[in-house]
Short mmCIF file of C-alpha atoms in Angstrom, two decimals:
data_model
loop_
_atom_site.label_atom_id
_atom_site.label_comp_id
_atom_site.label_asym_id
_atom_site.label_seq_id
_atom_site.Cartn_x
_atom_site.Cartn_y
_atom_site.Cartn_z
CA MET A 1 -15.53 21.90 -5.56
CA PRO A 2 -12.77 20.87 -8.09
CA ASP A 3 -13.51 18.14 -10.97
CA ARG A 4 -12.27 14.40 -9.46
CA VAL A 5 -10.07 12.73 -11.19
CA ARG A 6 -11.50 9.71 -12.83
CA ILE A 7 -9.65 6.40 -12.99
CA PRO A 8 -9.47 4.99 -16.60
CA ARG A 9 -12.05 2.89 -17.51
CA ALA A 10 -9.60 0.06 -18.51
CA ASP A 11 -7.80 0.07 -15.46
CA ILE A 12 -11.41 -0.53 -13.56
CA ALA A 13 -12.00 -3.48 -16.02
CA GLU A 14 -8.51 -5.00 -15.62
CA ALA A 15 -8.76 -4.36 -12.09
CA ARG A 16 -12.10 -6.17 -11.74
CA THR A 17 -11.09 -9.16 -13.98
CA THR A 18 -7.63 -9.58 -11.97
CA LEU A 19 -9.55 -9.79 -8.63
CA GLN A 20 -12.64 -12.13 -10.17
CA ALA A 21 -10.10 -14.39 -11.03
CA ILE A 22 -8.23 -14.10 -8.00
CA ARG A 23 -11.54 -15.14 -5.82
CA GLU A 24 -12.39 -18.02 -8.48
CA GLN A 25 -9.00 -19.75 -8.08
CA VAL A 26 -10.08 -19.66 -4.35
CA GLU A 27 -13.37 -20.96 -4.75
CA ARG A 28 -11.91 -23.65 -6.30
CA VAL A 29 -10.49 -25.33 -3.06
CA ILE A 30 -13.05 -23.08 -0.80
CA VAL A 31 -16.72 -24.10 -1.37
CA GLY A 32 -19.37 -21.79 -0.48
CA LYS A 33 -17.46 -18.87 1.25
CA ARG A 34 -17.78 -15.94 -1.43
CA THR A 35 -18.83 -13.43 0.82
CA VAL A 36 -15.64 -14.27 3.44
CA ILE A 37 -13.21 -14.37 0.14
CA GLU A 38 -14.74 -10.72 -1.21
CA ARG A 39 -13.87 -9.48 2.43
CA LEU A 40 -10.42 -10.86 2.68
CA LEU A 41 -9.68 -8.99 -0.70
CA ILE A 42 -11.43 -5.88 0.28
CA ALA A 43 -9.06 -5.99 3.31
CA LEU A 44 -6.04 -6.94 1.16
CA LEU A 45 -6.90 -3.83 -1.18
CA ALA A 46 -7.30 -1.50 1.82
CA GLU A 47 -4.35 -2.44 3.27
CA GLY A 48 -5.80 -3.48 6.43
CA HIS A 49 -5.73 -6.77 8.40
CA VAL A 50 -8.85 -9.25 9.84
CA LEU A 51 -9.51 -11.07 12.69
CA LEU A 52 -11.32 -14.17 11.72
CA GLU A 53 -12.78 -15.46 14.96
CA ASP A 54 -13.97 -19.10 14.50
CA VAL A 55 -13.77 -22.55 15.95
CA PRO A 56 -11.43 -25.04 14.72
CA GLY A 57 -11.57 -26.82 11.59
CA THR A 58 -13.39 -24.47 9.11
CA GLY A 59 -10.90 -24.10 6.54
CA LYS A 60 -8.82 -21.13 8.19
CA THR A 61 -5.58 -22.13 7.23
CA LYS A 62 -6.07 -23.31 3.70
CA LEU A 63 -8.41 -20.25 3.28
CA ALA A 64 -5.16 -18.05 3.42
CA ARG A 65 -2.59 -20.70 1.97
CA THR A 66 -4.91 -20.62 -0.74
CA LEU A 67 -5.22 -16.69 -1.13
CA ALA A 68 -1.44 -16.20 -1.20
CA THR A 69 -1.04 -18.89 -3.91
CA ALA A 70 -3.75 -17.21 -6.02
CA LEU A 71 -2.47 -13.74 -5.80
CA GLY A 72 1.22 -15.03 -6.53
CA GLY A 73 2.58 -14.27 -2.97
CA SER A 74 4.78 -15.51 0.19
CA PHE A 75 2.73 -17.19 3.03
CA HIS A 76 3.81 -18.15 6.68
CA ARG A 77 2.23 -19.62 9.55
CA VAL A 78 2.52 -18.75 13.18
CA GLN A 79 1.20 -20.57 15.80
CA PHE A 80 0.80 -18.67 18.76
CA THR A 81 1.60 -20.25 22.35
CA ALA A 82 2.40 -18.69 25.86
CA ASP A 83 6.01 -19.12 25.21
CA LEU A 84 6.43 -17.62 21.83
CA LEU A 85 8.61 -14.50 21.77
CA PRO A 86 8.52 -11.13 19.77
CA SER A 87 11.79 -12.15 18.25
CA ASP A 88 10.10 -15.40 16.72
CA ILE A 89 7.75 -13.00 14.82
CA THR A 90 9.74 -10.12 13.62
CA GLY A 91 13.56 -12.09 13.27
CA SER A 92 16.70 -11.21 15.43
CA LEU A 93 20.18 -10.48 14.70
CA ILE A 94 22.45 -13.83 14.92
CA TYR A 95 26.08 -13.62 15.20
CA GLU A 96 27.81 -15.38 12.00
CA GLN A 97 31.22 -16.83 13.18
CA ALA A 98 32.26 -17.09 9.59
CA HIS A 99 31.80 -13.24 8.83
CA GLY A 100 32.63 -11.93 12.30
CA SER A 101 29.41 -10.32 12.44
CA PHE A 102 25.80 -10.02 12.88
CA THR A 103 23.24 -10.37 10.33
CA PHE A 104 19.27 -9.89 10.44
CA HIS A 105 17.36 -12.96 10.16
CA PRO A 106 13.69 -12.36 9.36
CA GLY A 107 10.83 -14.03 11.01
CA PRO A 108 7.69 -15.28 9.58
CA ILE A 109 6.17 -11.87 9.67
CA PHE A 110 8.11 -11.46 6.12
CA ALA A 111 5.60 -12.48 4.39
CA ASN A 112 2.77 -11.13 1.73
CA ILE A 113 -0.11 -13.11 3.90
CA VAL A 114 0.63 -14.43 7.29
CA LEU A 115 -1.51 -16.39 9.59
CA ALA A 116 -1.25 -15.61 12.90
CA ASP A 117 -3.01 -18.29 14.47
CA GLU A 118 -4.74 -18.24 18.06
CA LEU A 119 -3.48 -15.01 18.58
CA ASN A 120 -5.09 -14.77 21.54
CA ARG A 121 -3.10 -17.65 23.08
CA ALA A 122 0.37 -15.45 23.34
CA GLY A 123 1.70 -13.12 25.56
CA PRO A 124 0.51 -9.17 25.27
CA ARG A 125 4.22 -8.55 24.38
CA THR A 126 3.95 -10.81 21.56
CA GLN A 127 0.93 -9.64 20.51
CA ALA A 128 1.93 -5.98 20.84
CA ALA A 129 4.97 -7.21 18.84
CA LEU A 130 2.41 -8.26 15.87
CA LEU A 131 0.00 -5.51 15.90
CA GLU A 132 3.36 -3.03 15.71
CA ALA A 133 4.57 -4.67 12.58
CA MET A 134 0.91 -4.77 11.33
CA ALA A 135 0.40 -0.91 11.58
CA GLU A 136 3.99 0.26 10.81
CA ARG A 137 4.61 -2.15 8.04
CA GLN A 138 8.17 -2.01 9.16
CA VAL A 139 10.44 -4.14 11.82
CA SER A 140 12.80 -2.25 13.93
CA VAL A 141 15.45 -4.30 15.21
CA GLU A 142 18.51 -2.56 16.89
CA ARG A 143 17.91 0.88 15.63
CA THR A 144 17.75 -0.47 12.19
CA THR A 145 13.90 -0.61 9.90
CA TYR A 146 13.47 -3.73 7.82
CA PRO A 147 10.14 -2.80 5.70
CA LEU A 148 7.91 -5.74 5.13
CA PRO A 149 6.77 -6.61 1.88
CA ARG A 150 3.77 -5.23 -0.08
CA PRO A 151 1.01 -6.60 0.10
CA PHE A 152 0.98 -7.29 3.11
CA LEU A 153 -1.69 -8.99 4.88
CA VAL A 154 -2.12 -10.52 8.60
CA ILE A 155 -5.13 -12.82 9.06
CA ALA A 156 -5.23 -13.22 13.04
CA THR A 157 -7.59 -16.21 14.06
CA GLN A 158 -8.97 -16.61 17.41
CA ASN A 159 -11.07 -19.58 18.81
CA PRO A 160 -14.13 -18.26 20.50
CA VAL A 161 -15.02 -21.43 22.37
CA GLU A 162 -11.90 -22.17 24.12
CA LEU A 163 -11.05 -19.12 26.57
CA ALA A 164 -8.67 -21.07 29.02
CA GLY A 165 -5.02 -20.07 28.98
CA THR A 166 -5.81 -17.28 26.49
CA PHE A 167 -4.62 -13.36 26.92
CA PRO A 168 -7.64 -11.40 25.29
CA LEU A 169 -6.69 -8.59 23.19
CA PRO A 170 -7.83 -5.35 24.68
CA GLU A 171 -10.28 -2.97 22.72
CA ALA A 172 -7.19 -0.41 21.85
CA GLN A 173 -5.76 -3.49 20.03
CA LEU A 174 -8.99 -5.06 18.28
CA ASP A 175 -9.19 -1.44 16.79
CA ARG A 176 -6.25 -1.94 14.23
CA PHE A 177 -7.37 -4.74 12.78
CA PHE A 178 -9.69 -3.87 9.43
CA LEU A 179 -12.35 -5.75 9.65
CA SER A 180 -13.65 -8.68 11.64
CA THR A 181 -15.51 -11.60 9.94
CA THR A 182 -16.17 -15.62 10.66
CA ILE A 183 -15.62 -18.46 7.73
CA GLY A 184 -18.73 -20.63 9.78
CA TYR A 185 -19.88 -24.30 9.07
CA PRO A 186 -20.62 -24.96 5.17
CA GLU A 187 -24.30 -25.03 4.36
CA SER A 188 -25.34 -28.75 3.65
CA ASP A 189 -25.22 -28.59 -0.28
CA ASP A 190 -21.71 -26.75 -0.10
CA GLU A 191 -20.35 -29.69 2.48
CA LEU A 192 -21.39 -32.51 0.36
CA ARG A 193 -19.36 -30.56 -2.64
CA MET A 194 -16.31 -30.35 -0.42
CA LEU A 195 -16.73 -33.77 0.55
CA GLN A 196 -16.57 -34.83 -3.59
CA ARG A 197 -13.91 -32.32 -4.47
CA PHE A 198 -11.62 -33.60 -1.43
CA ARG A 199 -11.99 -37.26 -2.18
CA GLU A 200 -9.45 -38.07 -3.96
CA HIS A 201 -6.91 -35.08 -4.00
CA ASP A 202 -6.08 -31.55 -2.31
CA PRO A 203 -7.41 -29.23 -4.91
CA LEU A 204 -4.77 -26.50 -3.42
CA VAL A 205 -1.96 -28.09 -5.49
CA GLU A 206 -4.20 -27.74 -8.60
CA ILE A 207 -4.12 -23.96 -8.54
CA GLY A 208 -1.39 -21.61 -9.33
CA PRO A 209 -1.55 -17.60 -9.45
CA VAL A 210 -3.43 -15.81 -11.43
CA ALA A 211 -1.57 -12.11 -10.47
CA THR A 212 1.50 -10.93 -9.03
CA PRO A 213 2.04 -9.18 -5.63
CA GLU A 214 2.88 -6.23 -7.72
CA GLN A 215 -0.44 -5.83 -9.35
CA ILE A 216 -2.13 -5.95 -5.85
CA ALA A 217 -0.07 -3.35 -4.65
CA GLN A 218 -0.82 -1.55 -7.74
CA LEU A 219 -4.59 -1.45 -6.83
CA SER A 220 -4.22 -0.52 -3.41
CA THR A 221 -3.07 2.45 -4.91
CA THR A 222 -6.32 2.66 -7.20
CA VAL A 223 -8.70 2.19 -4.10
CA ARG A 224 -7.33 5.27 -2.86
CA GLN A 225 -8.46 7.25 -6.24
CA VAL A 226 -11.96 5.71 -5.95
CA HIS A 227 -14.32 8.73 -5.58
CA VAL A 228 -16.50 9.03 -2.13
CA GLY A 229 -19.31 11.61 -2.78
CA GLN A 230 -19.74 14.00 0.15
CA ALA A 231 -23.25 12.52 1.00
CA VAL A 232 -21.82 9.19 1.68
CA ASP A 233 -19.17 10.86 3.56
CA THR A 234 -21.75 12.29 5.82
CA TYR A 235 -23.63 8.83 5.70
CA VAL A 236 -20.37 7.28 7.12
CA LEU A 237 -20.21 9.51 9.44
CA ALA A 238 -23.74 9.40 10.91
CA ILE A 239 -23.32 5.55 11.41
CA ILE A 240 -20.34 6.43 13.27
CA ARG A 241 -21.59 9.00 15.85
CA ARG A 242 -24.63 6.94 16.40
CA THR A 243 -21.78 4.21 17.94
CA ARG A 244 -20.54 6.74 20.14
CA ALA A 245 -24.43 8.07 21.32
CA ASP A 246 -25.72 5.05 21.68
CA GLU A 247 -26.97 4.13 25.13
CA ALA A 248 -26.33 0.73 24.48
CA ILE A 249 -22.36 1.08 23.37
CA GLU A 250 -19.86 1.99 26.29
CA LEU A 251 -17.49 2.70 23.57
CA GLY A 252 -18.12 3.80 20.58
CA ALA A 253 -16.31 3.87 17.11
CA SER A 254 -12.57 5.40 16.89
CA PRO A 255 -11.53 7.90 14.07
CA ARG A 256 -9.48 5.16 12.75
CA ALA A 257 -12.81 3.15 12.08
CA THR A 258 -14.14 6.24 10.28
CA LEU A 259 -11.48 5.89 8.24
CA ALA A 260 -11.19 2.56 7.84
CA LEU A 261 -15.30 2.09 6.72
CA ALA A 262 -14.81 4.74 4.04
CA ARG A 263 -12.01 3.06 2.93
CA ALA A 264 -13.19 -0.72 2.99
CA GLY A 265 -16.29 0.98 0.19
CA GLN A 266 -13.61 2.18 -1.96
CA ALA A 267 -12.32 -1.55 -2.23
CA ARG A 268 -15.80 -2.90 -2.40
CA ALA A 269 -16.44 -0.73 -5.10
CA LEU A 270 -13.12 -1.59 -7.29
CA LEU A 271 -13.84 -5.05 -6.23
CA ASP A 272 -17.33 -4.64 -8.32
CA GLY A 273 -15.73 -2.47 -10.74
CA ARG A 274 -16.58 0.86 -9.82
CA ASP A 275 -14.99 3.72 -9.57
CA PHE A 276 -16.90 5.46 -7.01
CA VAL A 277 -18.66 4.64 -3.46
CA MET A 278 -22.60 4.36 -3.25
CA PRO A 279 -23.96 3.92 0.39
CA ASP A 280 -24.46 0.03 -0.20
CA ASP A 281 -21.06 -0.49 -0.10
CA VAL A 282 -20.92 1.34 3.27
CA ARG A 283 -24.30 -0.12 4.53
CA GLU A 284 -22.96 -4.05 3.66
CA LEU A 285 -19.30 -3.47 5.23
CA ALA A 286 -20.29 -1.40 8.35
CA VAL A 287 -20.74 -4.45 10.97
CA PRO A 288 -17.37 -6.47 10.31
CA VAL A 289 -15.23 -3.00 9.80
CA LEU A 290 -16.99 -1.67 13.16
CA ALA A 291 -18.28 -4.31 15.53
CA HIS A 292 -15.46 -5.74 16.63
CA ARG A 293 -14.25 -2.35 17.84
CA LEU A 294 -17.10 -1.80 19.84
CA MET A 295 -17.62 -1.92 23.71
CA LEU A 296 -21.34 -2.93 25.03
CA ALA A 297 -22.69 -1.86 28.01
CA SER A 298 -22.46 -4.41 30.50
CA ARG A 299 -26.40 -4.55 30.95
CA VAL A 300 -27.07 -5.09 27.08
CA GLU A 301 -24.38 -8.00 27.01
CA LEU A 302 -26.35 -9.47 30.12
CA VAL A 303 -29.59 -9.59 28.08
CA GLY A 304 -27.58 -11.67 25.62
CA ARG A 305 -27.44 -9.14 22.71
CA SER A 306 -24.11 -8.78 20.42
CA LYS A 307 -22.44 -6.12 18.97
CA ALA A 308 -23.32 -6.92 15.85
CA ASP A 309 -27.21 -7.17 16.60
CA VAL A 310 -26.64 -3.50 18.03
CA LEU A 311 -24.70 -2.18 15.49
CA THR A 312 -27.26 -3.93 13.09
CA GLU A 313 -29.95 -1.94 14.64
CA ILE A 314 -27.70 1.45 14.43
CA ILE A 315 -27.41 0.94 10.58
CA ALA A 316 -31.15 0.30 9.63
CA SER A 317 -31.74 3.91 11.91
CA VAL A 318 -29.63 6.09 9.52
CA PRO A 319 -31.57 7.57 6.64
CA ILE A 320 -29.36 6.02 3.17
CA PRO A 321 -28.58 8.71 0.78
CA VAL A 322 -30.72 7.33 -2.20
CA GLU A 323 -30.50 10.57 -4.41
CA ASP A 324 -26.20 10.42 -3.94
CA GLU A 325 -26.27 6.67 -5.25
CA LEU A 326 -28.34 7.55 -7.89
CA GLU A 327 -26.31 10.65 -8.99
CA SER A 328 -23.22 8.39 -8.92
CA ALA A 329 -24.55 6.24 -11.45
CA GLU A 330 -25.47 9.03 -13.42
CA ARG A 331 -22.19 10.25 -13.52
CA ALA A 332 -20.41 6.80 -14.55
CA ALA A 333 -23.10 6.74 -17.05
CA ASP A 334 -22.13 10.05 -18.01
CA GLY A 335 -18.70 9.28 -17.76
#
């Protein structure tokens, strides 16, 4: 096996410093939600998209806007409704009488961070238009293709409580989201800090960019160079294959999920200042990367077990390749 190409230590250190600065800037506004912030950064680095399923008022819009501000990128929010058209998202050709020609007017999808609020309230055609743009990272209008900016992160939200008048995303579309997570209610101490922090002003107006979109795009390229050992690959595959064989699961994780879980491990490693993936990176991200992609057997849902519950049991049953973790650490120390 050929020797792997190492990422210069200076590049790793610079990446960690940049990502920590972004996280700390976001935490000046979003209190007590480090795990959620880091998951968004992992999706951003891995060039994936995030599904946020949470009740109203937990700070989804503010989180997305703050992240865009911290990385110096553009931000658009789209409120999805039943009458929203695909062109309302992607943009359309408009006739300019002064020039006697049609001009493309970009839709809100043309931004570094896009918040697709209550995605399940839009019709299937509109949902499909967004998901196609997410997957292809481009928009096609009248045989002309318009590339979307880089970085490009869609944060789609769903309200798990109010289901009337909604169009649930089918499993094939859910599979296109890199990871799914929730924000949740804050802890008591965090909510007290939030009260005090927001009493006189909005801290969002006080923060500014600590990075550039170009830096984030370069970090996304660096993520792909993070080393994944054979034992870690085997560990990823073992988890994936268990989801396909477990009797509690009717539809297991797809090959797309396999690639996503490995890429998530690479992004988490870079976020932690490493150029190699450890089994813990995979273990920590397996539920947010895989759970929303699974379909449980109906009898399992009837007894109240969730996808996360079943997946957690599967992960616990797969042996962790401890030796590979130690070897990776030794390689880093020797480098």
